[in-house]
Amino acid sequence: MEFSSVFFIIFFLPVSVIIYYLTPAKYKSYVLLGISSVYCGMISIYLLVLVYALITANYFLALKIEKSSGKILYIISLCLNIILLTALKTKPILSLVMPMYSQNIFLPVCVSFFMLEFIGYITDIKNEKIFAEKNYHLFALYILFFPRFLMGAVTSYQDFYIFSKRPRINLSILGRGLIIFIKGLSKNIIIGRYLYPLWNIVKETEPEKLSALSAFLGISAFIFSFYFCLSGILDMSAGISCCFGYKIPHDFDHPFFTSGLSDFLSRWHINTVKWFREYIFNPLKKISGTLASVSAWVLIGLWYELSWNKLIWGLILGLALSLERFAKFRNIIYTLAISLISWKSVRPAGLADFFA
């Protein structure tokens, strides 16, 4: 169920907000978990069962990891989550788990987000950054929280915990959330979806009849339509979260107004990049900065999609970032050129479904 759908805007969101606001404070987290479970179940009952199975497994594993002084259980938990993340992003496995919904492009994306949160959660417990959550429903809410369930943003449990204990709600916050939601809806519908047809026209033009200017405009329309569509969805997510008294970080910060590739990428899918920086780049940079950069971006590419295209995309960006740091070269034209060419050559599979 997309945030821009008529059913969601006219029925699901208003009813959910009314029920939540009428619920006594001590029961709000339970009600919100129920609403989130209904939302997930409306997408796919198979997905709901799968997510609860993973929540239960990671909940008990986290409690055991906290009590255990060894690393064996953590390594086993980590491997299981990585294997599941990889398996659930492949169509054959996804079609076995959710046969009726395997063609839905949002499901692999959804799996990508909550599996990162599982891995980050057990890693933080192992590193003694946080304590394992004893309340099952709060941990389940962390994963299932419906405003960010499908498209993120990736949020650490430490950040989510603050709001789950004492959400801030009043009419002023509700109004602010609705304004953010409308802003995101406008970006998604008015800008993102109206730019995409320009790319389609250029794509269908025969190469010998295509001028350099038309090709550039087509590629630009592609990347900007993707940006406004995706950032619009994440703005809607932030707005809905605000309506329920939760604050989730924005995932985009005007990435096209930067003068360097590293700055551009640090403003694109901010929380996902932050996750890979903390759990992949920082441990590997002690060995080699170039190795850390390339490895992190290759894994980000494969996280988006398990394909050779995304592997090459990550490799290009990882090497370009290393070269930028080595040469200390920053230029907005160079940044846009690398961004446009790399995204065009490895465009996200099923992007047209965003604009259906």
Coordinates of C-alpha atoms in Angstrom, one line a residue:
M1 CA 0.0 0.0 0.0
E2 CA 1.7 3.1 -1.2
F3 CA 1.5 6.4 0.7
S4 CA 0.3 8.2 -2.4
S5 CA -2.7 5.8 -2.9
V6 CA -6.2 7.1 -2.4
F7 CA -7.1 4.4 0.1
F8 CA -4.1 5.3 2.3
I9 CA -4.7 9.0 2.2
I10 CA -8.5 9.0 2.6
F11 CA -9.0 6.0 4.9
F12 CA -6.0 4.3 6.4
L13 CA -4.0 7.3 7.7
P14 CA -6.9 9.3 9.1
V15 CA -8.4 6.3 10.9
S16 CA -5.0 5.2 12.3
V17 CA -4.3 8.7 13.6
I18 CA -7.7 9.0 15.3
I19 CA -7.4 5.6 16.9
Y20 CA -3.9 6.4 18.1
Y21 CA -4.8 9.8 19.5
L22 CA -7.8 8.4 21.4
T23 CA -5.7 5.6 23.0
P24 CA -4.4 6.1 26.5
A25 CA -0.6 6.9 26.7
K26 CA 0.4 3.5 28.2
Y27 CA -1.2 1.6 25.4
K28 CA -0.1 3.7 22.4
S29 CA 2.9 1.6 21.5
Y30 CA 0.7 -1.6 21.5
V31 CA -1.9 0.1 19.3
L32 CA 0.8 1.5 16.9
L33 CA 2.3 -2.0 16.6
G34 CA -1.2 -3.3 15.8
I35 CA -1.7 -0.6 13.1
S36 CA 1.8 -1.4 11.7
S37 CA 1.0 -5.1 11.6
V38 CA -2.3 -4.4 9.7
Y39 CA -0.4 -2.3 7.3
C40 CA 2.2 -5.0 6.7
G41 CA -0.5 -7.7 6.4
M42 CA -2.3 -5.7 3.8
I43 CA 0.9 -5.7 1.7
S44 CA 1.4 -9.4 2.2
I45 CA 0.3 -11.8 4.9
Y46 CA 3.3 -13.9 4.0
L47 CA 5.6 -10.9 4.6
L48 CA 4.0 -10.3 8.0
V49 CA 4.6 -13.9 9.1
L50 CA 8.2 -13.8 7.8
V51 CA 8.9 -10.5 9.6
Y52 CA 7.5 -11.7 12.9
A53 CA 9.6 -14.9 12.7
L54 CA 12.7 -12.8 12.1
I55 CA 11.8 -10.4 14.9
T56 CA 11.3 -13.3 17.3
A57 CA 14.6 -15.0 16.3
N58 CA 16.6 -11.7 16.6
Y59 CA 14.9 -10.7 19.9
F60 CA 16.0 -13.9 21.6
L61 CA 19.4 -14.0 19.9
A62 CA 20.0 -10.4 21.1
L63 CA 19.2 -11.4 24.7
K64 CA 21.6 -14.3 24.5
I65 CA 24.3 -12.2 22.9
E66 CA 24.0 -9.7 25.8
K67 CA 24.5 -12.4 28.4
S68 CA 27.2 -14.3 26.5
S69 CA 30.8 -13.2 26.8
G70 CA 31.9 -15.0 23.6
K71 CA 31.6 -14.0 20.0
I72 CA 30.4 -17.3 18.6
L73 CA 26.6 -16.6 19.0
Y74 CA 27.1 -13.1 17.5
I75 CA 28.9 -14.5 14.5
I76 CA 26.1 -17.2 14.0
S77 CA 23.4 -14.5 14.3
L78 CA 25.3 -12.2 11.9
C79 CA 25.8 -14.9 9.3
L80 CA 22.1 -16.0 9.5
N81 CA 20.9 -12.4 8.9
I82 CA 23.3 -11.9 6.0
I83 CA 22.3 -15.2 4.4
L84 CA 18.6 -14.3 4.8
L85 CA 19.2 -10.8 3.4
T86 CA 20.9 -12.2 0.4
A87 CA 18.4 -15.0 -0.2
L88 CA 15.3 -12.7 0.2
K89 CA 16.6 -10.3 -2.4
T90 CA 16.7 -13.0 -5.1
K91 CA 13.4 -13.6 -7.0
P92 CA 13.5 -17.4 -6.8
I93 CA 13.6 -17.4 -3.0
L94 CA 11.2 -14.5 -2.7
S95 CA 8.7 -16.3 -4.9
L96 CA 8.9 -19.3 -2.7
V97 CA 8.3 -17.3 0.5
M98 CA 5.7 -15.0 -1.0
P99 CA 4.5 -16.6 -4.2
M100 CA 1.6 -14.1 -4.8
Y101 CA 3.8 -11.0 -4.2
S102 CA 7.2 -11.9 -5.7
Q103 CA 6.8 -9.4 -8.6
N104 CA 6.3 -6.4 -6.2
I105 CA 9.5 -4.4 -6.4
F106 CA 9.0 -2.8 -3.0
L107 CA 9.4 -6.1 -1.1
P108 CA 13.1 -6.6 -1.8
V109 CA 13.6 -3.0 -0.9
C110 CA 11.7 -3.4 2.3
V111 CA 13.7 -6.5 3.2
S112 CA 16.9 -4.6 2.6
F113 CA 16.0 -2.0 5.2
F114 CA 14.8 -4.1 8.1
M115 CA 17.6 -6.7 7.7
L116 CA 20.2 -3.8 8.0
E117 CA 18.4 -2.8 11.3
F118 CA 18.6 -6.4 12.6
I119 CA 22.4 -6.6 11.8
G120 CA 23.0 -3.1 13.3
Y121 CA 21.0 -4.0 16.4
I122 CA 22.8 -7.2 17.3
T123 CA 26.2 -5.6 16.4
D124 CA 25.6 -2.6 18.8
I125 CA 24.6 -5.1 21.6
K126 CA 27.8 -7.1 20.9
N127 CA 29.8 -3.9 21.1
E128 CA 28.0 -2.9 24.3
K129 CA 26.7 0.3 22.8
I130 CA 23.1 -0.5 23.8
F131 CA 21.2 -3.0 25.9
A132 CA 19.0 -5.6 24.4
E133 CA 15.3 -4.6 24.5
K134 CA 13.4 -6.7 27.0
N135 CA 10.0 -5.6 25.8
Y136 CA 9.1 -7.7 22.8
H137 CA 6.5 -5.4 21.5
L138 CA 8.9 -2.4 21.5
F139 CA 11.4 -4.3 19.5
A140 CA 8.7 -5.5 17.1
L141 CA 7.5 -1.9 16.7
Y142 CA 11.1 -0.8 15.9
I143 CA 11.1 -3.1 12.8
L144 CA 7.5 -2.9 11.8
F145 CA 6.8 0.8 12.4
F146 CA 4.7 1.3 9.2
P147 CA 5.8 4.9 8.1
R148 CA 9.3 3.6 7.4
F149 CA 8.7 -0.1 6.9
L150 CA 8.7 -0.2 3.1
M151 CA 11.3 2.5 2.2
G152 CA 13.2 3.3 5.3
A153 CA 15.0 5.4 6.5
V154 CA 17.4 3.0 8.3
T155 CA 17.2 4.0 12.0
S156 CA 19.4 2.8 14.9
Y157 CA 17.5 1.3 17.8
Q158 CA 19.1 3.9 20.1
D159 CA 17.4 6.7 18.2
F160 CA 14.1 4.9 17.8
Y161 CA 14.0 4.0 21.5
I162 CA 13.8 7.6 22.7
F163 CA 10.5 8.2 20.9
S164 CA 9.0 4.8 21.6
K165 CA 9.2 5.4 25.3
R166 CA 7.6 8.9 25.2
P167 CA 6.2 10.0 21.8
R168 CA 5.4 13.7 21.5
I169 CA 1.9 14.2 20.2
N170 CA -0.4 17.3 20.0
L171 CA -2.3 19.1 17.3
S172 CA 0.7 21.3 16.4
I173 CA 2.9 18.3 15.8
L174 CA 0.1 16.6 13.9
G175 CA -0.2 19.7 11.7
R176 CA 3.6 19.8 11.1
G177 CA 3.6 16.1 10.1
L178 CA 0.8 16.6 7.6
I179 CA 2.7 19.6 6.1
I180 CA 5.8 17.4 5.6
F181 CA 3.6 14.6 4.2
I182 CA 2.0 17.0 1.6
K183 CA 5.4 18.3 0.7
G184 CA 6.7 14.8 0.0
L185 CA 3.5 13.9 -1.9
S186 CA 4.0 16.9 -4.1
K187 CA 7.6 16.0 -4.9
N188 CA 6.6 12.5 -5.7
I189 CA 3.5 13.1 -7.8
I190 CA 4.0 16.6 -9.3
I191 CA 7.7 16.6 -10.0
G192 CA 9.0 13.0 -10.0
R193 CA 6.2 11.4 -12.1
Y194 CA 6.1 14.2 -14.6
L195 CA 9.8 14.1 -15.3
Y196 CA 9.9 10.4 -16.1
P197 CA 8.0 10.5 -19.4
L198 CA 10.8 12.7 -20.8
W199 CA 13.3 9.9 -20.1
N200 CA 10.9 7.5 -21.8
I201 CA 10.8 9.6 -25.0
V202 CA 14.6 9.8 -25.1
K203 CA 15.0 6.1 -24.4
E204 CA 12.7 5.1 -27.2
T205 CA 14.4 7.4 -29.8
E206 CA 16.8 5.7 -32.2
P207 CA 20.4 6.5 -31.3
E208 CA 21.3 7.9 -34.7
K209 CA 18.4 10.4 -34.4
L210 CA 19.4 11.4 -30.8
S211 CA 21.3 14.7 -30.3
A212 CA 23.8 15.1 -27.5
L213 CA 21.5 17.7 -25.9
S214 CA 18.5 15.4 -26.0
A215 CA 20.5 12.5 -24.5
F216 CA 21.7 14.8 -21.7
L217 CA 18.2 16.0 -21.0
G218 CA 16.9 12.4 -21.0
I219 CA 19.6 11.2 -18.5
S220 CA 19.0 14.3 -16.3
A221 CA 15.2 13.6 -16.4
F222 CA 15.9 10.0 -15.3
I223 CA 18.1 10.8 -12.3
F224 CA 16.0 13.8 -11.1
S225 CA 12.7 11.8 -11.5
F226 CA 14.2 9.0 -9.4
Y227 CA 15.5 11.5 -6.8
F228 CA 12.2 13.4 -6.5
C229 CA 10.2 10.2 -6.4
L230 CA 12.3 8.5 -3.7
S231 CA 12.9 11.6 -1.6
G232 CA 9.2 12.4 -1.8
I233 CA 8.4 9.0 -0.4
L234 CA 10.9 9.4 2.4
D235 CA 9.5 12.9 3.1
M236 CA 6.0 11.3 3.3
S237 CA 7.5 8.7 5.7
A238 CA 8.9 11.5 7.9
G239 CA 5.6 13.4 7.9
I240 CA 3.6 10.3 8.9
S241 CA 6.1 9.5 11.7
C242 CA 5.7 13.0 13.0
C243 CA 1.9 12.6 13.1
F244 CA 2.5 9.8 15.6
G245 CA 5.0 11.6 17.6
Y246 CA 8.1 9.9 16.2
K247 CA 11.0 11.6 14.5
I248 CA 12.9 9.8 11.8
P249 CA 15.9 11.4 10.1
H250 CA 15.6 12.8 6.6
D251 CA 17.4 10.7 4.0
F252 CA 18.2 13.3 1.4
D253 CA 19.8 16.7 1.9
H254 CA 19.9 18.6 -1.4
P255 CA 22.6 16.3 -2.9
F256 CA 22.8 18.1 -6.2
F257 CA 24.0 21.3 -4.6
T258 CA 27.4 19.9 -3.7
S259 CA 30.9 20.4 -5.1
G260 CA 32.4 16.9 -4.5
L261 CA 31.3 13.3 -5.0
S262 CA 31.9 12.4 -1.3
D263 CA 29.7 15.3 -0.2
F264 CA 27.1 14.3 -2.8
L265 CA 27.0 10.7 -1.7
S266 CA 26.9 11.7 2.0
R267 CA 23.7 13.6 1.3
W268 CA 22.1 10.7 -0.8
H269 CA 20.3 8.1 1.3
I270 CA 22.1 9.6 4.3
N271 CA 21.1 7.0 6.8
T272 CA 21.9 4.0 4.6
V273 CA 25.3 5.4 3.8
K274 CA 25.8 6.2 7.5
W275 CA 25.1 2.6 8.3
F276 CA 27.6 1.2 5.8
R277 CA 30.2 3.8 7.0
E278 CA 29.8 2.7 10.6
Y279 CA 29.7 -1.0 10.2
I280 CA 31.7 -1.6 7.0
F281 CA 33.9 1.4 6.2
N282 CA 35.2 2.3 9.6
P283 CA 36.4 -1.2 10.6
L284 CA 38.1 -1.7 7.1
K285 CA 39.8 1.8 6.9
K286 CA 42.2 0.6 9.6
I287 CA 43.6 -1.7 6.9
S288 CA 43.3 0.5 3.9
G289 CA 41.2 3.6 3.0
T290 CA 40.8 2.5 -0.6
L291 CA 39.8 -1.0 0.3
A292 CA 37.3 0.4 2.8
S293 CA 35.8 2.8 0.3
V294 CA 35.5 0.3 -2.6
S295 CA 34.2 -2.5 -0.3
A296 CA 31.6 -0.3 1.3
W297 CA 30.3 1.0 -2.0
V298 CA 30.3 -2.4 -3.7
L299 CA 28.2 -3.7 -0.8
I300 CA 25.9 -0.7 -1.0
G301 CA 25.4 -1.4 -4.7
L302 CA 24.6 -5.0 -4.0
W303 CA 22.3 -3.9 -1.2
Y304 CA 20.3 -2.0 -3.7
E305 CA 20.1 -5.0 -6.0
L306 CA 21.9 -8.3 -6.4
S307 CA 23.3 -7.8 -9.9
W308 CA 26.5 -7.2 -11.8
N309 CA 25.3 -3.8 -12.7
K310 CA 25.0 -2.7 -9.1
L311 CA 28.4 -4.3 -8.3
I312 CA 30.0 -2.2 -11.1
W313 CA 28.1 0.9 -10.0
G314 CA 29.5 0.5 -6.4
L315 CA 33.0 -0.2 -7.8
I316 CA 32.9 3.0 -9.9
L317 CA 31.8 5.2 -7.0
G318 CA 34.3 3.6 -4.6
L319 CA 37.2 4.1 -6.9
A320 CA 36.0 7.7 -7.8
L321 CA 35.8 8.5 -4.1
S322 CA 39.3 7.2 -3.4
L323 CA 40.7 9.2 -6.4
E324 CA 38.9 12.3 -5.1
R325 CA 40.5 12.0 -1.7
F326 CA 43.9 11.3 -3.1
A327 CA 43.8 14.1 -5.7
K328 CA 41.8 16.5 -3.5
F329 CA 39.8 17.4 -6.6
R330 CA 36.3 18.7 -6.1
N331 CA 34.1 20.1 -8.9
I332 CA 30.3 20.2 -9.2
I333 CA 30.4 19.4 -13.0
Y334 CA 32.6 16.3 -12.3
T335 CA 30.3 15.3 -9.5
L336 CA 27.2 15.6 -11.7
A337 CA 28.8 13.8 -14.6
I338 CA 29.9 10.8 -12.4
S339 CA 26.4 10.7 -10.8
L340 CA 24.4 10.9 -14.0
I341 CA 26.5 8.4 -15.9
S342 CA 26.8 5.8 -13.2
W343 CA 23.0 6.0 -12.4
K344 CA 22.1 5.8 -16.1
S345 CA 24.3 2.9 -16.8
V346 CA 23.0 0.9 -13.8
R347 CA 19.5 2.3 -13.5
P348 CA 17.4 0.6 -10.7
A349 CA 15.4 -2.4 -11.9
G350 CA 11.7 -1.8 -12.0
L351 CA 12.0 2.0 -11.6
A352 CA 9.0 2.4 -13.9
D353 CA 6.9 0.9 -11.2
F354 CA 7.4 4.0 -9.1
F355 CA 5.5 6.0 -11.7
A356 CA 2.8 3.5 -12.6

